[in-house]
mmCIF file with all atom_site columns, C-alpha atoms and ligand atoms in Angstrom:
data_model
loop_
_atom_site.group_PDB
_atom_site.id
_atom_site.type_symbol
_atom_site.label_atom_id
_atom_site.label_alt_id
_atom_site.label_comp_id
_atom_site.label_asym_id
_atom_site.label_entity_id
_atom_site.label_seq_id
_atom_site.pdbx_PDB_ins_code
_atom_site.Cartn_x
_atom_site.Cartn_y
_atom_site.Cartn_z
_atom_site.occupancy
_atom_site.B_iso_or_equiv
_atom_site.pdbx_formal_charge
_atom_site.auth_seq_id
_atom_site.auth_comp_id
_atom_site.auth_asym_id
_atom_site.auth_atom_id
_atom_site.pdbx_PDB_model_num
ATOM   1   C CA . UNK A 1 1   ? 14.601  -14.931 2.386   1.00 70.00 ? 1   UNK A CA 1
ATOM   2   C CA . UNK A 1 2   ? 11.314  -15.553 0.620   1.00 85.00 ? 2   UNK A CA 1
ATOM   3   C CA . UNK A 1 3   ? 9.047   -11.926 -0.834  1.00 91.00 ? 3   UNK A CA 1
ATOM   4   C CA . UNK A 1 4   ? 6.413   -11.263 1.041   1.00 85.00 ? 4   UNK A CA 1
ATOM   5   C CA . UNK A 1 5   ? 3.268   -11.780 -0.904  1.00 95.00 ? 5   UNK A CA 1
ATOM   6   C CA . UNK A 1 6   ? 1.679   -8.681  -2.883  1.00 98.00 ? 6   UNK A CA 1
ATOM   7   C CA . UNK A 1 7   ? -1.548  -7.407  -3.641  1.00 98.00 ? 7   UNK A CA 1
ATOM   8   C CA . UNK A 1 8   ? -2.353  -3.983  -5.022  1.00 98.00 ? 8   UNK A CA 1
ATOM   9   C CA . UNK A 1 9   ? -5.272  -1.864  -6.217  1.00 99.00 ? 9   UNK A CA 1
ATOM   10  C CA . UNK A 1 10  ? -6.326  1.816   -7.526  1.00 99.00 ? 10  UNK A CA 1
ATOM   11  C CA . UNK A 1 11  ? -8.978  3.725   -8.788  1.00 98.00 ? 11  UNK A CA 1
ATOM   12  C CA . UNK A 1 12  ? -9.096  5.240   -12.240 1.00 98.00 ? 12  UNK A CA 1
ATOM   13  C CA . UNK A 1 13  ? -6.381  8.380   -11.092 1.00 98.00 ? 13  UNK A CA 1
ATOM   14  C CA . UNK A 1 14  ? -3.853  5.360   -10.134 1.00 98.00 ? 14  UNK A CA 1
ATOM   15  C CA . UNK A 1 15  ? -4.304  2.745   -12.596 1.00 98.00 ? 15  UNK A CA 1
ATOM   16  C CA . UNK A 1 16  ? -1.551  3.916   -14.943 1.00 98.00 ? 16  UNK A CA 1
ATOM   17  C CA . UNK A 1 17  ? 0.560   4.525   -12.196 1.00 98.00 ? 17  UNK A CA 1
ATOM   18  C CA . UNK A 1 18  ? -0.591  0.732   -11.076 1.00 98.00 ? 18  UNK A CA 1
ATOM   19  C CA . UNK A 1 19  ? 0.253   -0.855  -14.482 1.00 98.00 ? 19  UNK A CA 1
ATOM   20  C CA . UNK A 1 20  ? 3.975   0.194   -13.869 1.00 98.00 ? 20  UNK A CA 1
ATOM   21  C CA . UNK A 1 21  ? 4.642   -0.337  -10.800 1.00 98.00 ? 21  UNK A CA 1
ATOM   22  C CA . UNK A 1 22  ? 3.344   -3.829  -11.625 1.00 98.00 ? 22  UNK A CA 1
ATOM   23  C CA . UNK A 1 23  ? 5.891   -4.222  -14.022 1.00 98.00 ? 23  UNK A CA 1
ATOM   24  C CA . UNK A 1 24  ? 8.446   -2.741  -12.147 1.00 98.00 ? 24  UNK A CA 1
ATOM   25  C CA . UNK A 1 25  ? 7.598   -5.732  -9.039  1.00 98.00 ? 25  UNK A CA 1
ATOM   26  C CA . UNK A 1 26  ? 7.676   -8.399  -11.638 1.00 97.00 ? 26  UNK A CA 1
ATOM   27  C CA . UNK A 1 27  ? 11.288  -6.802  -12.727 1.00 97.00 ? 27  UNK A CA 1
ATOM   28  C CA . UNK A 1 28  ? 11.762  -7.380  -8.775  1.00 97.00 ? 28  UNK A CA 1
ATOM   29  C CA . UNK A 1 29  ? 10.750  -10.551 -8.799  1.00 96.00 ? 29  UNK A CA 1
ATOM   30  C CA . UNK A 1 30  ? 7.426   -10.494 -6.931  1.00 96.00 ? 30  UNK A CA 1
ATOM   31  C CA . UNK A 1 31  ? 4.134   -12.311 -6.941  1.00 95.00 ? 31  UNK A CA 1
ATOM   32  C CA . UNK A 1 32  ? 1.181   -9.754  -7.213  1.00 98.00 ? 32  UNK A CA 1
ATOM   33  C CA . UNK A 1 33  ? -2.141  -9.711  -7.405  1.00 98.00 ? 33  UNK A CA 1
ATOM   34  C CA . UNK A 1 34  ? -3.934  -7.091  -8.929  1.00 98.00 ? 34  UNK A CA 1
ATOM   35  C CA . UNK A 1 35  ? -7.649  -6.325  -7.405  1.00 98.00 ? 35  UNK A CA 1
ATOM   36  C CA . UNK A 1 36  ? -8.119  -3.749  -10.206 1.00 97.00 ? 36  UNK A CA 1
ATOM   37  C CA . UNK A 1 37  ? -9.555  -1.107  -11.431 1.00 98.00 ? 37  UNK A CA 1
ATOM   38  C CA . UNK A 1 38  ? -8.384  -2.249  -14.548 1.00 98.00 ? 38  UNK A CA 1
ATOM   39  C CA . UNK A 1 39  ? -8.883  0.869   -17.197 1.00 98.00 ? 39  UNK A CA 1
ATOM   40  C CA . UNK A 1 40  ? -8.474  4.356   -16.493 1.00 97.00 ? 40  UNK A CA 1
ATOM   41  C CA . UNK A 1 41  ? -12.826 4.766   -16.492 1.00 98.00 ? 41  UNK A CA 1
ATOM   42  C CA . UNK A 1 42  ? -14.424 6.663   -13.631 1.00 98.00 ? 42  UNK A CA 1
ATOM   43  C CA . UNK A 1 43  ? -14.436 4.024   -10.510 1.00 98.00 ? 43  UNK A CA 1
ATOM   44  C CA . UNK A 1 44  ? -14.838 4.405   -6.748  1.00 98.00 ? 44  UNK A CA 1
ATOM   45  C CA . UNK A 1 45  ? -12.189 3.730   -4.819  1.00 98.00 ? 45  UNK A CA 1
ATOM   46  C CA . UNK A 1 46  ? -13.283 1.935   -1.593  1.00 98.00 ? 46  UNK A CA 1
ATOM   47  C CA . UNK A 1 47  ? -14.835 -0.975  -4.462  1.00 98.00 ? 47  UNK A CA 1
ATOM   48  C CA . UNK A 1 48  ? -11.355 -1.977  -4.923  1.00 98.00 ? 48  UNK A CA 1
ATOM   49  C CA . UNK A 1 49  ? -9.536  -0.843  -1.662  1.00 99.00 ? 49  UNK A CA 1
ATOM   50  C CA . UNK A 1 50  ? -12.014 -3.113  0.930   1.00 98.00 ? 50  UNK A CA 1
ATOM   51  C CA . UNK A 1 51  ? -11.461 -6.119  -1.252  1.00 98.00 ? 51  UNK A CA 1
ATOM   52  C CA . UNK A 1 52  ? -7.706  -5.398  -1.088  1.00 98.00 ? 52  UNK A CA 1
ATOM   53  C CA . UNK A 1 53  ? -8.035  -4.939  2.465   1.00 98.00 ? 53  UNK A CA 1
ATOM   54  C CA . UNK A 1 54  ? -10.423 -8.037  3.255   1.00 98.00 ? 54  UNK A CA 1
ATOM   55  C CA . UNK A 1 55  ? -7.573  -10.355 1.755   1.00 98.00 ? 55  UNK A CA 1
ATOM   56  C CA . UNK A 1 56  ? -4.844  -8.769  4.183   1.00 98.00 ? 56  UNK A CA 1
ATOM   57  C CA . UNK A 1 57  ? -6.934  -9.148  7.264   1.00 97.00 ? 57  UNK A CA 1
ATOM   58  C CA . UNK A 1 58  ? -7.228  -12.628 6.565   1.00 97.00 ? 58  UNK A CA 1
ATOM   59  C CA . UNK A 1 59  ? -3.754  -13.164 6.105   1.00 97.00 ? 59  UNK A CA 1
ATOM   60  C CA . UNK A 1 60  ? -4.244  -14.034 1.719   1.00 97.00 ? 60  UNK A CA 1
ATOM   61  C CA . UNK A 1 61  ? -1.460  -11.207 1.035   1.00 98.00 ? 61  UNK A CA 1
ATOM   62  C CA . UNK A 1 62  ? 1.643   -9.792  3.244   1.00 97.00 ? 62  UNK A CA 1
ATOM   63  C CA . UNK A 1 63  ? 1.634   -6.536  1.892   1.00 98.00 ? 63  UNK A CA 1
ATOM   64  C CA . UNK A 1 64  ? -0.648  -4.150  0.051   1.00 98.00 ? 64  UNK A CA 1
ATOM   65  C CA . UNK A 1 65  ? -0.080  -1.358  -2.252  1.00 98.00 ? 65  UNK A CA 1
ATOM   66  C CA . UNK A 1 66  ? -3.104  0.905   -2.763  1.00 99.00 ? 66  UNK A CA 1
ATOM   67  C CA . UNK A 1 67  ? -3.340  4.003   -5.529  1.00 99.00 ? 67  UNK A CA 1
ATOM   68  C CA . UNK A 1 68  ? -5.919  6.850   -5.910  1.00 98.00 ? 68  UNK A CA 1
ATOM   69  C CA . UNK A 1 69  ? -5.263  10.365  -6.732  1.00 98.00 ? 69  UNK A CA 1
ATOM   70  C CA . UNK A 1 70  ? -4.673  12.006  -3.064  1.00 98.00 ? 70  UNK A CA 1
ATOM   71  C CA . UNK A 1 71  ? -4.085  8.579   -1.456  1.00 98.00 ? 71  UNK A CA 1
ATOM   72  C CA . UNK A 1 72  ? -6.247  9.666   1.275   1.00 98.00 ? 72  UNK A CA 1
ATOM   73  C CA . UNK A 1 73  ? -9.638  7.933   -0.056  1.00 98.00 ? 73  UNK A CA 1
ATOM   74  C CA . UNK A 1 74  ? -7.866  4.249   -0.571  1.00 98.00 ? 74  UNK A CA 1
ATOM   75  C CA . UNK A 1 75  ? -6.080  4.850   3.168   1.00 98.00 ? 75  UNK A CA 1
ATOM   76  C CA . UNK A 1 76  ? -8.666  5.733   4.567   1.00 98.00 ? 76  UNK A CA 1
ATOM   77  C CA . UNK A 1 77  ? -11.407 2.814   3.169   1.00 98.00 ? 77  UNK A CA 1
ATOM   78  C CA . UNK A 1 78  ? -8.488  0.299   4.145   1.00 98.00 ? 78  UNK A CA 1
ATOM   79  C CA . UNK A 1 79  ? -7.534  1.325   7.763   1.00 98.00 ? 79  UNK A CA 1
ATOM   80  C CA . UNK A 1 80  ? -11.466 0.547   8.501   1.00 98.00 ? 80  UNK A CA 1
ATOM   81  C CA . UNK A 1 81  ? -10.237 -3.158  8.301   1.00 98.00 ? 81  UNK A CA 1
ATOM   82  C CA . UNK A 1 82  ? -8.386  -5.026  11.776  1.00 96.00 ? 82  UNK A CA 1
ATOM   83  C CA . UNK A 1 83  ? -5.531  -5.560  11.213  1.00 96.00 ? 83  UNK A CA 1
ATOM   84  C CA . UNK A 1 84  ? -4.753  -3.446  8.373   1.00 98.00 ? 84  UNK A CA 1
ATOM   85  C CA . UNK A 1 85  ? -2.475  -0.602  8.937   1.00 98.00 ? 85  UNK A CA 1
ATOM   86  C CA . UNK A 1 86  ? -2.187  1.418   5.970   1.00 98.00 ? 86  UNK A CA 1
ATOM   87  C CA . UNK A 1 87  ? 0.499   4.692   5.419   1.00 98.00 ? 87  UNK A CA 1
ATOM   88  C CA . UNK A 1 88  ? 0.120   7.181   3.162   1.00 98.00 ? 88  UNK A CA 1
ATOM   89  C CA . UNK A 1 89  ? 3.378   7.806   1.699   1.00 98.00 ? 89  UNK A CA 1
ATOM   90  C CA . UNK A 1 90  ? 4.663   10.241  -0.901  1.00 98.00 ? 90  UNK A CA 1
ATOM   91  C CA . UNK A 1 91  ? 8.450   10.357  -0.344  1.00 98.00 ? 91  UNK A CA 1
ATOM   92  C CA . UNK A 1 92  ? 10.158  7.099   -0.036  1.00 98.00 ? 92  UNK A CA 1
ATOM   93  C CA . UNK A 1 93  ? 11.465  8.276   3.505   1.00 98.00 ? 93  UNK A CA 1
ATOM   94  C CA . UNK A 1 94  ? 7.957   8.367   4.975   1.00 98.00 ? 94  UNK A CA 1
ATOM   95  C CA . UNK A 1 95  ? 7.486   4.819   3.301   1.00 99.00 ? 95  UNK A CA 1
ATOM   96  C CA . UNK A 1 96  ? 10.843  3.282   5.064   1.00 98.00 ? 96  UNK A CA 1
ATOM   97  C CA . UNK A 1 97  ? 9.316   4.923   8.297   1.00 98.00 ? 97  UNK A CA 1
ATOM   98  C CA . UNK A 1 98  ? 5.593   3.444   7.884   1.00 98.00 ? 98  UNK A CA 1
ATOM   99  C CA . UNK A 1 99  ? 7.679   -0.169  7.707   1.00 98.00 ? 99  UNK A CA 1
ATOM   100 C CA . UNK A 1 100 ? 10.247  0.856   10.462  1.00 98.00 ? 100 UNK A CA 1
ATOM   101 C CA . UNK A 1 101 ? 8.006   2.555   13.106  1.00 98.00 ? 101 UNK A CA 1
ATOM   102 C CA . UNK A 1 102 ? 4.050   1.434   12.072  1.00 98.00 ? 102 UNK A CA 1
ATOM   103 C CA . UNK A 1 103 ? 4.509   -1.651  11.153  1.00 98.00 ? 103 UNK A CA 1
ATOM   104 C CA . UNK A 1 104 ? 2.233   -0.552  7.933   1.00 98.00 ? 104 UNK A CA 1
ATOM   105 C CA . UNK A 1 105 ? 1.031   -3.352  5.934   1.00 98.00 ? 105 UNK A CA 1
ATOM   106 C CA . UNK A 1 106 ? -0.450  -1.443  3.235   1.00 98.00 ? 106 UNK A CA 1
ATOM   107 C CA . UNK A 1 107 ? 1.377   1.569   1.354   1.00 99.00 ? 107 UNK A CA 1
ATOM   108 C CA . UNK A 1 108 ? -0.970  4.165   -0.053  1.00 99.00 ? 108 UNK A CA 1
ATOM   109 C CA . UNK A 1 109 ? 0.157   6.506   -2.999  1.00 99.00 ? 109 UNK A CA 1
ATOM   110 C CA . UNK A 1 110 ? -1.207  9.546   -4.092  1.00 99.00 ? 110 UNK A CA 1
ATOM   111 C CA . UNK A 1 111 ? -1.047  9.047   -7.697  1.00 98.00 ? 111 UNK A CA 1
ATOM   112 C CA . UNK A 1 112 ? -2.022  12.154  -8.789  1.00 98.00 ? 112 UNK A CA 1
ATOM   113 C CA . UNK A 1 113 ? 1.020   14.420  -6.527  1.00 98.00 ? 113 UNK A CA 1
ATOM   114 C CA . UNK A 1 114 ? 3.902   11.460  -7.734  1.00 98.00 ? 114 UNK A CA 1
ATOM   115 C CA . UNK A 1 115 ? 5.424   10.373  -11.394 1.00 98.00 ? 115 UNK A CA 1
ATOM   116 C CA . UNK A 1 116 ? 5.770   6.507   -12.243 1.00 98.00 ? 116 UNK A CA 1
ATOM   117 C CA . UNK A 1 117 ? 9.203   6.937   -10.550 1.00 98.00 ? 117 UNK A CA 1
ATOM   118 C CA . UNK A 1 118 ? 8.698   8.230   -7.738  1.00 98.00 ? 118 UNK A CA 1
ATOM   119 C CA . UNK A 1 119 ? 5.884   5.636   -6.740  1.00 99.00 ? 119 UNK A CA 1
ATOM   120 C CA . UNK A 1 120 ? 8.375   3.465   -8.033  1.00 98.00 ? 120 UNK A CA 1
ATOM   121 C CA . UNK A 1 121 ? 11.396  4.293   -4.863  1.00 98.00 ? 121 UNK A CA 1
ATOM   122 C CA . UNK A 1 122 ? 8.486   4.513   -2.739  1.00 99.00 ? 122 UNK A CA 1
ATOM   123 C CA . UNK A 1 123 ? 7.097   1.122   -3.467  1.00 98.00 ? 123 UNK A CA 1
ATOM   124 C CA . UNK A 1 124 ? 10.537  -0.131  -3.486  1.00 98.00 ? 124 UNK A CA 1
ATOM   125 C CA . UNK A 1 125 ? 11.499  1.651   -0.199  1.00 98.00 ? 125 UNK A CA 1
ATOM   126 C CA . UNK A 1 126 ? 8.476   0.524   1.816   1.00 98.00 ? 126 UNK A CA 1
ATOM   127 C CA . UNK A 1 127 ? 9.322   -3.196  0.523   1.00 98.00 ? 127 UNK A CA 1
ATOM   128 C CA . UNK A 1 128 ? 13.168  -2.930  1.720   1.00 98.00 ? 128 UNK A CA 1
ATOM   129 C CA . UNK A 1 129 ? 12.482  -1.978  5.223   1.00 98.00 ? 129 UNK A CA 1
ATOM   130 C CA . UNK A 1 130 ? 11.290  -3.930  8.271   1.00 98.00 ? 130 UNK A CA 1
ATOM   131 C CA . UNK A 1 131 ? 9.882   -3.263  11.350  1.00 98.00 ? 131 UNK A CA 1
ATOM   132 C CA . UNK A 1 132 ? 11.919  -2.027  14.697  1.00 98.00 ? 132 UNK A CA 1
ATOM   133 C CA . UNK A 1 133 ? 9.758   -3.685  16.862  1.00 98.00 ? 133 UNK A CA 1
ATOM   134 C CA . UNK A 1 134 ? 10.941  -2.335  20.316  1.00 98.00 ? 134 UNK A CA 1
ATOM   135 C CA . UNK A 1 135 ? 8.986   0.638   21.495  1.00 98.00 ? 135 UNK A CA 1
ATOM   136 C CA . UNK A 1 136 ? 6.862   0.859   18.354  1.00 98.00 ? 136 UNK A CA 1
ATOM   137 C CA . UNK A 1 137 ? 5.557   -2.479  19.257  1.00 98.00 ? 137 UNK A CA 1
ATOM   138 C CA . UNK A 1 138 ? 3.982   -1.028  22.893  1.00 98.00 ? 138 UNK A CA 1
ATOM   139 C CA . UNK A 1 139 ? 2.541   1.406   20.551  1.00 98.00 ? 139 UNK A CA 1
ATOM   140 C CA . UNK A 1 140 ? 1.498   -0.024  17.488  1.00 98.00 ? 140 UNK A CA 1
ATOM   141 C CA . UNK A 1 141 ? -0.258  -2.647  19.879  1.00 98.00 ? 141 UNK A CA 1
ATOM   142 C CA . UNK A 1 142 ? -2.222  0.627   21.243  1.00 97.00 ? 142 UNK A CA 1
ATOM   143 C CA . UNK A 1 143 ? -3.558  1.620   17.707  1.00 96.00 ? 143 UNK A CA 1
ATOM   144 C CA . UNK A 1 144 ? -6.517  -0.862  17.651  1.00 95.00 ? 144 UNK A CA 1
ATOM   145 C CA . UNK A 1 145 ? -10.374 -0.201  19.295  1.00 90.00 ? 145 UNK A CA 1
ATOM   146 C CA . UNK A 1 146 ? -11.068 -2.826  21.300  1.00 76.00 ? 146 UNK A CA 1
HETATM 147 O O1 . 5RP B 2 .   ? -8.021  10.680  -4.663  1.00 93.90 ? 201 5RP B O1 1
HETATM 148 C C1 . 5RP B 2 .   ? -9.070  10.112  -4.677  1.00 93.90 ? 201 5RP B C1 1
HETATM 149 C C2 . 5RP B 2 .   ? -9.779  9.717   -3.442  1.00 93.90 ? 201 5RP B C2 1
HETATM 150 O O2 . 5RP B 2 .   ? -9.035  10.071  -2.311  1.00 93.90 ? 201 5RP B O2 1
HETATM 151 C C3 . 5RP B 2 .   ? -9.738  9.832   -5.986  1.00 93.90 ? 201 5RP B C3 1
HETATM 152 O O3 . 5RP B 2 .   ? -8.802  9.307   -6.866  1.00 93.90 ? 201 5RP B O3 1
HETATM 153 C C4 . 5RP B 2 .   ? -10.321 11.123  -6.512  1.00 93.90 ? 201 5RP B C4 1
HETATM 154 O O4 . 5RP B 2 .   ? -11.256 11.654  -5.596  1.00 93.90 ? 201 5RP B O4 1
HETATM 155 C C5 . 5RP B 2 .   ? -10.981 10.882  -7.883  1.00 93.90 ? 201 5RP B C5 1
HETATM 156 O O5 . 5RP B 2 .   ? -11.453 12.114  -8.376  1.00 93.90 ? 201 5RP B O5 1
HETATM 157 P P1 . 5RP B 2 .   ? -12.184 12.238  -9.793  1.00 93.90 ? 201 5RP B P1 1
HETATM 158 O O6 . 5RP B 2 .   ? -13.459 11.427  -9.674  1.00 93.90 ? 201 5RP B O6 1
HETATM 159 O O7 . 5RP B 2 .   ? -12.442 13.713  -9.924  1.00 93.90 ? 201 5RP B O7 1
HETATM 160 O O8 . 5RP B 2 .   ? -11.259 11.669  -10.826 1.00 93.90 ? 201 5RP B O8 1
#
């Protein structure tokens, strides 16, 4: 089966962490395209999560991969987007259950809280799994405001 396609992003407090998980996807074999930041100088994090998110709500990129320091501020700026359900996962058992049960399309880090390989078995966790569907569909269908 094809990889889905990849974007990520981070602020300043992720971009080292970004820079190896980007190397690690490559080692994976997967297409991604970085929206940036791309040094470790003093950004804002919703310049580089809503661009991340824009391309997922229309459908440019599968799946998302998002870094700050808490996680919270990139998650946050990327759920404001239809469509775009992002988790914020720091073990890689909450990231197989944001695929499984949420349907998450976006997988939020806290960069600051995980080392290189953790964020590595979470990135790579979030990627293996797949949606249930079954009841999490009745209620992942409830999530948006009409
Ligand atoms: O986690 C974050 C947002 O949720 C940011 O990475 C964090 O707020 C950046 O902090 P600072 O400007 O002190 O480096």
């Amino acid at each position: 089966m094809s990889k889905p396609t990849l974007a990520i992003a981070s602020d300043h407090a992720g971009y080292s962490t970004k820079e190896e998980l980007k190397k690690y996807l490559a080692e994976l074999g997967y297409n991604v395209w970085d929206f940036g930041t791309h040094s470790d100088d003093s950004v804002d994090y919703p310049d580089f999560a809503h661009p991340l998110a824009t391309a997922i709500e229309k459908g440019d990129y599968q799946l998302g991969i998002l870094l700050c320091g808490s996680g919270n501020g990139v998650s946050i700026t990327a759920n404001k987007h239809q469509g775009v359900r992002s988790a914020l996962c720091w073990l890689p058992e909450i990231a197989t259950l944001a695929r499984q049960h949420n349907d998450a399309n976006v997988c939020a880090i806290p960069a600051r809280f995980v080392s290189v390989s953790e964020a590595k078995q979470i990135v790579k966790a979030f990627l293996d799994a797949k949606f249930e569907g079954g009841r999490h569909t009745r209620r992942v269908e409830k999530i948006p405001v009409k």
